[in-house]
GROMACS .gro file of C-alpha atoms in nm:
model
   73
    1UNK     CA    1   1.960   1.889   0.086
    2UNK     CA    2   1.840   1.812   0.461
    3UNK     CA    3   1.718   1.488   0.579
    4UNK     CA    4   1.400   1.626   0.678
    5UNK     CA    5   1.348   1.705   0.289
    6UNK     CA    6   1.450   1.367   0.149
    7UNK     CA    7   1.185   1.201   0.433
    8UNK     CA    8   0.904   1.441   0.299
    9UNK     CA    9   0.966   1.339  -0.056
   10UNK     CA   10   1.005   0.980   0.043
   11UNK     CA   11   0.642   1.012   0.213
   12UNK     CA   12   0.514   1.108  -0.122
   13UNK     CA   13   0.654   0.813  -0.250
   14UNK     CA   14   0.506   0.594  -0.016
   15UNK     CA   15   0.166   0.736  -0.022
   16UNK     CA   16   0.163   0.683  -0.426
   17UNK     CA   17   0.319   0.340  -0.371
   18UNK     CA   18   0.001   0.270  -0.169
   19UNK     CA   19  -0.241   0.417  -0.440
   20UNK     CA   20  -0.029   0.225  -0.725
   21UNK     CA   21  -0.032  -0.099  -0.487
   22UNK     CA   22  -0.420  -0.083  -0.455
   23UNK     CA   23  -0.475  -0.034  -0.816
   24UNK     CA   24  -0.276  -0.294  -0.958
   25UNK     CA   25  -0.353  -0.578  -0.708
   26UNK     CA   26  -0.697  -0.465  -0.802
   27UNK     CA   27  -0.628  -0.503  -1.138
   28UNK     CA   28  -0.422  -0.809  -1.150
   29UNK     CA   29  -0.612  -1.012  -0.904
   30UNK     CA   30  -0.966  -0.897  -0.970
   31UNK     CA   31  -1.028  -1.189  -1.205
   32UNK     CA   32  -0.958  -1.430  -0.920
   33UNK     CA   33  -1.288  -1.325  -0.757
   34UNK     CA   34  -1.528  -1.405  -1.058
   35UNK     CA   35  -1.312  -1.712  -1.239
   36UNK     CA   36  -1.549  -1.966  -1.099
   37UNK     CA   37  -1.263  -2.203  -0.950
   38UNK     CA   38  -1.255  -2.241  -0.553
   39UNK     CA   39  -0.894  -2.233  -0.527
   40UNK     CA   40  -0.900  -1.891  -0.723
   41UNK     CA   41  -1.180  -1.768  -0.493
   42UNK     CA   42  -0.981  -1.874  -0.169
   43UNK     CA   43  -0.680  -1.697  -0.285
   44UNK     CA   44  -0.893  -1.378  -0.421
   45UNK     CA   45  -1.032  -1.339  -0.081
   46UNK     CA   46  -0.742  -1.361   0.121
   47UNK     CA   47  -0.583  -1.098  -0.120
   48UNK     CA   48  -0.810  -0.860  -0.118
   49UNK     CA   49  -0.972  -0.878   0.260
   50UNK     CA   50  -0.665  -0.952   0.436
   51UNK     CA   51  -0.365  -0.878   0.256
   52UNK     CA   52  -0.430  -0.569   0.046
   53UNK     CA   53  -0.567  -0.350   0.341
   54UNK     CA   54  -0.279  -0.405   0.533
   55UNK     CA   55  -0.012  -0.339   0.289
   56UNK     CA   56  -0.178  -0.024   0.138
   57UNK     CA   57  -0.308   0.122   0.495
   58UNK     CA   58   0.031   0.049   0.647
   59UNK     CA   59   0.236   0.237   0.307
   60UNK     CA   60  -0.039   0.517   0.349
   61UNK     CA   61   0.030   0.554   0.724
   62UNK     CA   62   0.403   0.553   0.686
   63UNK     CA   63   0.392   0.806   0.392
   64UNK     CA   64   0.158   1.035   0.588
   65UNK     CA   65   0.394   1.020   0.899
   66UNK     CA   66   0.693   1.105   0.687
   67UNK     CA   67   0.501   1.397   0.550
   68UNK     CA   68   0.385   1.535   0.880
   69UNK     CA   69   0.721   1.490   1.078
   70UNK     CA   70   0.630   1.258   1.328
   71UNK     CA   71   1.003   1.074   1.239
   72UNK     CA   72   1.189   1.419   1.340
   73UNK     CA   73   1.408   1.289   1.576
   0.00000   0.00000   0.00000
């Protein structure tokens, strides 16, 4: 198994990890936006609108680049 094959498999893993991260973050932190407490609302807004998009798009782009051989050299 060559290193390029490993990179492609790991690219798929990163994309699946991004999808799982988005799903479970929405599932776990979804109640924070509707709990009625101000502290939970602020925490939920920070998670949903700042951290979650950064983490999920970063993982997805990293996986996409690994699949399309952007890291060949």
